[in-house]
């Protein structure tokens, strides 16, 4: 049996006709940027996220970067981010001129450990980016308390967490703003690059809306030195189709994760932990194993394809050598990078495929 790490085929089979109809609808209108499809998706996605405003943008990185720019982040400022995350979180900070400062995660959840945030705060700190990594919410109560105590802004990185909840409330609705990615592999994925910002702050929403459109509040009138980062009509139409099914998609991913949680019993394998009062959406199911590379090769030999999130921690990436953070300085992030392996998990994954993966891991 071959088990891919991800497959879009079940989703395409189920939703394909609706996606084709959405494409034809946009094509028939001959309007491809900043039209009714974008407005419709923004309205529905803001309601889904339990926020007042949504601004469609080009991708998840831009969603974070534009949020930070709108909040006034600039050169000389610092933003605290987890030491274990995808590079887009750090790049969003860098592109504002500010400096990313890494706080170590909780090795059990992979998310930023709130107790490590205070130690990273300096007089230059202006914001925190809690990342709801792999679709599991951060412990937002403590993050919010720290932000209030030190007068810091919060931009949630929800790129992997569409629909996840913390204490009954959707992620993305806690901070000053939140960035989402709709990269095709995400739980809510476009058929290309796309992203969005959600917020409850009208002034911030208006500023982000201008910044993503060349800094323009109306045509040929530019109040900011902005960017070109607009959600196009075709992707907005595709996303509107998939948004109708997001809870079905998330529930199916929970089905698979629950099977892994309940049935992986190999003592060499550390399965992910979920903090209290959280409902993850399992964009990634990441296990840890001290023999990770051997496990990866073993599973590949059985036709089971996996991934590593992320094999090189941010502080050891070539592009961030200028931060001067040496190997061993962030041991938890490094430990996760050395031991994490992501198992196959996608909408429509068959029970026999799940069982095949579980049996293989337990036999390792």
Coordinates of C-alpha atoms in Angstrom, one line a residue:
X1 CA 0.0 0.0 0.0
X2 CA 1.1 3.5 -0.8
X3 CA 0.1 6.3 1.6
X4 CA 0.9 9.8 0.4
X5 CA 1.7 12.6 2.9
X6 CA -1.1 14.6 1.4
X7 CA -3.6 14.1 -1.3
X8 CA -6.1 16.5 -2.8
X9 CA -8.0 13.9 -4.8
X10 CA -10.8 13.2 -2.3
X11 CA -11.5 16.9 -1.9
X12 CA -11.3 17.5 -5.7
X13 CA -13.7 14.6 -6.3
X14 CA -16.3 15.9 -3.8
X15 CA -16.1 19.6 -4.4
X16 CA -14.7 19.7 -8.0
X17 CA -17.9 20.6 -9.8
X18 CA -18.5 23.5 -7.4
X19 CA -15.0 24.8 -7.9
X20 CA -15.4 24.6 -11.7
X21 CA -18.7 26.5 -11.4
X22 CA -17.0 29.1 -9.3
X23 CA -14.2 29.6 -11.9
X24 CA -16.8 29.9 -14.7
X25 CA -18.7 32.5 -12.7
X26 CA -15.7 34.7 -12.4
X27 CA -14.7 34.2 -16.0
X28 CA -18.2 35.2 -17.2
X29 CA -17.9 38.5 -15.2
X30 CA -14.5 39.5 -16.7
X31 CA -13.6 41.1 -13.3
X32 CA -10.6 39.6 -11.7
X33 CA -9.4 41.9 -8.9
X34 CA -11.2 43.6 -6.0
X35 CA -14.7 42.5 -7.0
X36 CA -17.8 40.9 -5.5
X37 CA -16.1 37.5 -5.0
X38 CA -13.5 39.1 -2.7
X39 CA -16.1 41.1 -0.8
X40 CA -18.3 38.0 -0.3
X41 CA -15.5 35.8 0.9
X42 CA -14.2 38.6 3.3
X43 CA -17.7 38.9 4.8
X44 CA -18.2 35.2 5.3
X45 CA -14.7 34.5 6.6
X46 CA -14.8 37.3 9.1
X47 CA -18.1 35.9 10.4
X48 CA -16.5 32.4 10.6
X49 CA -13.6 33.8 12.6
X50 CA -15.9 35.7 14.9
X51 CA -14.3 39.0 14.0
X52 CA -15.6 42.2 12.5
X53 CA -13.4 42.7 9.5
X54 CA -11.5 40.6 7.0
X55 CA -9.0 41.8 4.3
X56 CA -8.1 39.4 1.6
X57 CA -4.4 39.5 0.7
X58 CA -1.9 37.7 -1.6
X59 CA -0.6 35.1 0.9
X60 CA 0.0 34.4 4.6
X61 CA 3.3 36.1 4.8
X62 CA 1.9 39.3 3.6
X63 CA -1.0 38.9 6.0
X64 CA 1.4 39.0 8.9
X65 CA 3.7 41.7 7.4
X66 CA 0.9 44.1 6.6
X67 CA -0.6 43.7 10.0
X68 CA 2.7 44.6 11.6
X69 CA 3.2 47.5 9.3
X70 CA -0.3 48.8 10.0
X71 CA 0.5 48.6 13.7
X72 CA 3.5 50.8 13.2
X73 CA 6.4 48.3 13.5
X74 CA 9.6 49.8 12.2
X75 CA 13.4 49.6 12.3
X76 CA 14.8 49.4 15.8
X77 CA 11.7 47.6 17.2
X78 CA 11.6 44.0 18.3
X79 CA 8.9 41.3 18.0
X80 CA 8.8 38.2 20.0
X81 CA 8.0 35.0 18.0
X82 CA 8.4 31.3 18.8
X83 CA 11.8 29.8 18.0
X84 CA 9.9 26.8 16.4
X85 CA 7.9 28.0 13.5
X86 CA 7.9 28.4 9.7
X87 CA 10.2 31.1 8.4
X88 CA 7.3 33.3 7.2
X89 CA 6.7 34.4 10.8
X90 CA 10.2 35.7 11.1
X91 CA 10.3 37.2 7.6
X92 CA 7.1 39.2 8.3
X93 CA 9.0 40.9 11.1
X94 CA 12.1 41.4 9.1
X95 CA 10.2 43.1 6.2
X96 CA 9.0 45.8 8.5
X97 CA 12.6 46.6 9.5
X98 CA 12.1 45.2 13.0
X99 CA 14.0 42.3 14.5
X100 CA 12.5 38.9 15.4
X101 CA 13.4 37.7 18.9
X102 CA 12.9 34.0 19.6
X103 CA 11.2 32.6 22.7
X104 CA 11.4 28.8 23.2
X105 CA 8.3 26.6 22.8
X106 CA 6.8 24.0 25.0
X107 CA 8.3 20.7 23.7
X108 CA 5.0 18.9 24.3
X109 CA 2.8 21.2 22.2
X110 CA 5.5 22.8 19.9
X111 CA 3.8 26.2 20.6
X112 CA 5.4 29.2 22.2
X113 CA 5.8 28.7 26.0
X114 CA 4.2 31.8 27.6
X115 CA 6.6 31.5 30.5
X116 CA 9.5 32.2 28.1
X117 CA 8.0 35.4 26.7
X118 CA 8.8 37.7 29.6
X119 CA 12.5 36.8 29.5
X120 CA 12.6 38.0 25.9
X121 CA 11.0 41.4 26.5
X122 CA 13.2 44.5 26.3
X123 CA 12.6 48.2 26.0
X124 CA 12.5 47.7 22.2
X125 CA 9.8 45.0 22.3
X126 CA 6.6 46.2 20.6
X127 CA 4.7 43.0 19.7
X128 CA 4.2 39.3 20.1
X129 CA 3.3 36.8 17.4
X130 CA 1.8 33.7 19.0
X131 CA 1.8 31.0 16.3
X132 CA -1.0 28.4 16.5
X133 CA 1.4 25.8 15.1
X134 CA 0.1 22.7 13.3
X135 CA -3.4 23.8 14.1
X136 CA -3.2 23.7 17.9
X137 CA -4.1 27.0 19.7
X138 CA -1.6 28.7 22.0
X139 CA -2.4 29.3 25.6
X140 CA -3.8 32.8 24.8
X141 CA -4.8 33.8 28.3
X142 CA -1.3 34.1 29.5
X143 CA -0.1 35.7 26.2
X144 CA -2.9 38.3 26.5
X145 CA -2.0 39.0 30.1
X146 CA 1.7 39.6 29.3
X147 CA 0.8 41.8 26.3
X148 CA -1.4 43.9 28.5
X149 CA 1.2 44.2 31.3
X150 CA 3.9 45.4 28.9
X151 CA 1.6 47.3 26.5
X152 CA 2.5 45.0 23.5
X153 CA 0.5 44.4 20.3
X154 CA -0.5 40.9 19.4
X155 CA -0.6 39.5 15.8
X156 CA -1.8 35.9 15.8
X157 CA -0.2 33.6 13.2
X158 CA -3.2 31.5 12.2
X159 CA -1.7 30.2 9.0
X160 CA -2.3 26.5 10.1
X161 CA -5.2 26.9 12.4
X162 CA -8.4 27.8 10.4
X163 CA -11.3 27.1 12.8
X164 CA -9.3 26.0 15.9
X165 CA -10.7 27.2 19.2
X166 CA -9.3 28.2 22.6
X167 CA -11.9 28.1 25.4
X168 CA -14.7 28.1 22.9
X169 CA -13.4 31.1 20.9
X170 CA -11.9 31.0 17.4
X171 CA -8.2 31.7 17.0
X172 CA -7.7 34.9 15.2
X173 CA -10.2 36.8 17.4
X174 CA -7.9 37.3 20.4
X175 CA -5.2 39.7 19.2
X176 CA -5.1 43.1 17.5
X177 CA -5.0 41.3 14.2
X178 CA -4.4 37.8 12.8
X179 CA -2.9 36.5 9.6
X180 CA -4.2 33.4 7.7
X181 CA -2.6 31.5 4.8
X182 CA -4.7 29.8 2.2
X183 CA -1.8 27.9 0.6
X184 CA -3.4 24.9 -1.1
X185 CA -2.3 22.4 1.5
X186 CA -4.0 24.3 4.4
X187 CA -7.2 23.1 5.9
X188 CA -8.9 26.0 4.1
X189 CA -6.8 26.1 0.9
X190 CA -7.0 28.0 -2.3
X191 CA -5.9 26.6 -5.7
X192 CA -2.8 28.9 -5.5
X193 CA -1.4 31.4 -3.1
X194 CA -3.8 33.5 -1.0
X195 CA -4.2 34.9 2.5
X196 CA -6.2 37.2 4.7
X197 CA -6.1 39.4 7.8
X198 CA -8.9 39.5 10.3
X199 CA -9.3 42.1 13.1
X200 CA -12.0 43.8 15.2
X201 CA -10.3 47.2 14.8
X202 CA -11.9 49.3 12.0
X203 CA -9.0 51.8 11.8
X204 CA -6.5 48.9 11.5
X205 CA -8.6 47.2 8.9
X206 CA -8.8 50.3 6.8
X207 CA -5.1 50.8 7.0
X208 CA -4.3 47.2 6.0
X209 CA -6.8 47.5 3.2
X210 CA -4.9 50.5 1.9
X211 CA -1.5 49.1 2.5
X212 CA -2.2 45.9 0.5
X213 CA -3.4 48.0 -2.5
X214 CA -0.3 50.2 -3.1
X215 CA -1.1 52.3 0.0
X216 CA -4.2 53.7 -1.7
X217 CA -7.4 54.6 0.0
X218 CA -9.0 55.4 -3.4
X219 CA -7.8 55.1 -6.9
X220 CA -4.5 57.0 -7.7
X221 CA -4.6 58.5 -4.2
X222 CA -1.8 57.0 -2.0
X223 CA -1.6 57.7 1.7
X224 CA 1.0 55.1 2.5
X225 CA 4.0 53.5 0.8
X226 CA 2.1 50.3 0.3
X227 CA 2.4 46.9 -1.3
X228 CA 0.6 45.0 -4.0
X229 CA -1.0 42.1 -2.2
X230 CA -4.6 41.5 -3.3
X231 CA -6.7 38.4 -3.1
X232 CA -7.8 37.8 -6.7
X233 CA -11.4 37.0 -7.6
X234 CA -10.7 33.5 -8.8
X235 CA -9.1 32.4 -5.5
X236 CA -11.8 34.2 -3.5
X237 CA -14.4 32.2 -5.4
X238 CA -12.6 28.9 -4.8
X239 CA -12.2 29.8 -1.1
X240 CA -15.9 30.6 -0.8
X241 CA -16.7 27.1 -2.0
X242 CA -14.3 25.4 0.5
X243 CA -15.4 27.7 3.4
X244 CA -18.8 26.0 3.3
X245 CA -17.1 22.7 4.1
X246 CA -14.4 23.8 6.5
X247 CA -16.0 22.3 9.6
X248 CA -16.5 19.0 7.7
X249 CA -12.8 19.1 6.6
X250 CA -11.6 19.9 10.2
X251 CA -13.8 17.2 11.7
X252 CA -12.3 14.6 9.3
X253 CA -8.8 15.7 10.2
X254 CA -9.7 15.3 13.9
X255 CA -11.0 11.7 13.0
X256 CA -7.5 10.8 11.7
X257 CA -5.6 12.5 14.5
X258 CA -7.8 10.8 17.1
X259 CA -7.0 7.4 15.6
X260 CA -3.3 8.2 15.8
X261 CA -3.6 9.5 19.4
X262 CA -5.5 6.4 20.5
X263 CA -3.6 3.7 18.7
X264 CA 0.1 4.7 18.4
X265 CA 1.6 2.8 21.3
X266 CA 5.3 2.4 20.3
X267 CA 7.3 3.7 23.3
X268 CA 9.8 5.2 21.0
X269 CA 7.1 7.6 19.7
X270 CA 6.0 10.8 21.4
X271 CA 2.6 11.9 20.2
X272 CA 1.5 15.5 20.3
X273 CA -0.2 16.9 23.5
X274 CA -3.3 19.1 23.5
X275 CA -3.6 21.8 26.2
X276 CA -6.9 22.1 28.1
X277 CA -9.9 23.8 26.6
X278 CA -8.5 23.7 23.1
X279 CA -9.9 22.1 20.0
X280 CA -7.1 21.7 17.4
X281 CA -7.7 21.4 13.6
X282 CA -4.6 19.2 13.0
X283 CA -3.1 20.9 9.9
X284 CA -0.1 18.7 10.8
X285 CA 0.2 15.7 13.0
X286 CA 3.8 15.8 14.3
X287 CA 5.3 13.1 16.4
X288 CA 8.7 13.0 17.9
X289 CA 11.2 10.2 17.8
X290 CA 14.9 10.2 18.8
X291 CA 15.5 7.9 15.8
X292 CA 13.6 10.2 13.5
X293 CA 15.7 9.7 10.4
X294 CA 15.7 6.0 10.7
X295 CA 11.9 6.0 11.2
X296 CA 11.5 8.3 8.2
X297 CA 13.5 5.8 6.0
X298 CA 11.6 2.8 7.5
X299 CA 8.2 4.3 6.7
X300 CA 9.3 5.4 3.2
X301 CA 10.4 1.8 2.5
X302 CA 6.8 0.7 3.4
X303 CA 5.3 3.3 1.0
X304 CA 4.3 5.7 3.7
X305 CA 5.4 9.3 3.0
X306 CA 6.1 11.8 5.7
X307 CA 7.5 15.3 6.1
X308 CA 9.7 17.2 8.6
X309 CA 8.5 20.5 10.2
X310 CA 11.0 22.0 10.3
X311 CA 14.4 20.3 9.9
X312 CA 16.5 23.5 10.4
X313 CA 15.4 25.9 13.2
X314 CA 15.1 29.6 12.3
X315 CA 18.2 30.8 14.2
X316 CA 20.4 28.4 12.3
X317 CA 19.1 29.3 8.9
X318 CA 21.7 31.0 6.6
X319 CA 19.6 34.1 6.2
X320 CA 19.4 34.8 9.9
X321 CA 23.2 34.4 10.6
X322 CA 23.2 38.1 11.2
X323 CA 21.3 37.6 14.5
X324 CA 24.4 35.9 15.8
X325 CA 22.5 33.1 17.6
X326 CA 24.8 30.1 17.9
X327 CA 23.9 26.4 17.8
X328 CA 22.8 25.2 21.3
X329 CA 21.4 28.6 22.2
X330 CA 17.8 27.5 21.7
X331 CA 17.9 23.8 22.6
X332 CA 14.2 23.1 22.6
X333 CA 13.7 24.4 19.1
X334 CA 16.8 22.4 18.0
X335 CA 15.4 19.3 19.7
X336 CA 12.1 19.6 17.9
X337 CA 13.9 20.1 14.6
X338 CA 16.0 17.0 15.2
X339 CA 13.2 14.7 16.2
X340 CA 9.9 15.9 14.6
X341 CA 8.2 13.8 11.9
X342 CA 4.8 14.6 10.4
X343 CA 2.6 11.7 9.5
X344 CA 0.1 11.5 6.6
X345 CA -3.1 13.4 7.3
X346 CA -5.5 14.7 4.8
X347 CA -9.3 15.1 4.1
X348 CA -10.7 11.8 3.0
X349 CA -7.9 9.6 4.2
X350 CA -9.2 6.0 4.3
X351 CA -9.4 3.9 7.4
X352 CA -7.2 1.2 6.0
X353 CA -4.5 3.8 5.2
X354 CA -4.7 5.1 8.8
X355 CA -4.4 1.6 10.1
X356 CA -1.5 0.8 7.8
X357 CA 0.4 3.8 9.2
X358 CA -0.4 3.0 12.8
X359 CA 0.7 -0.6 12.4
X360 CA 3.9 0.3 10.7
X361 CA 4.8 2.8 13.4
X362 CA 4.0 0.4 16.2
X363 CA 6.2 -2.2 14.6
X364 CA 9.2 0.1 14.3

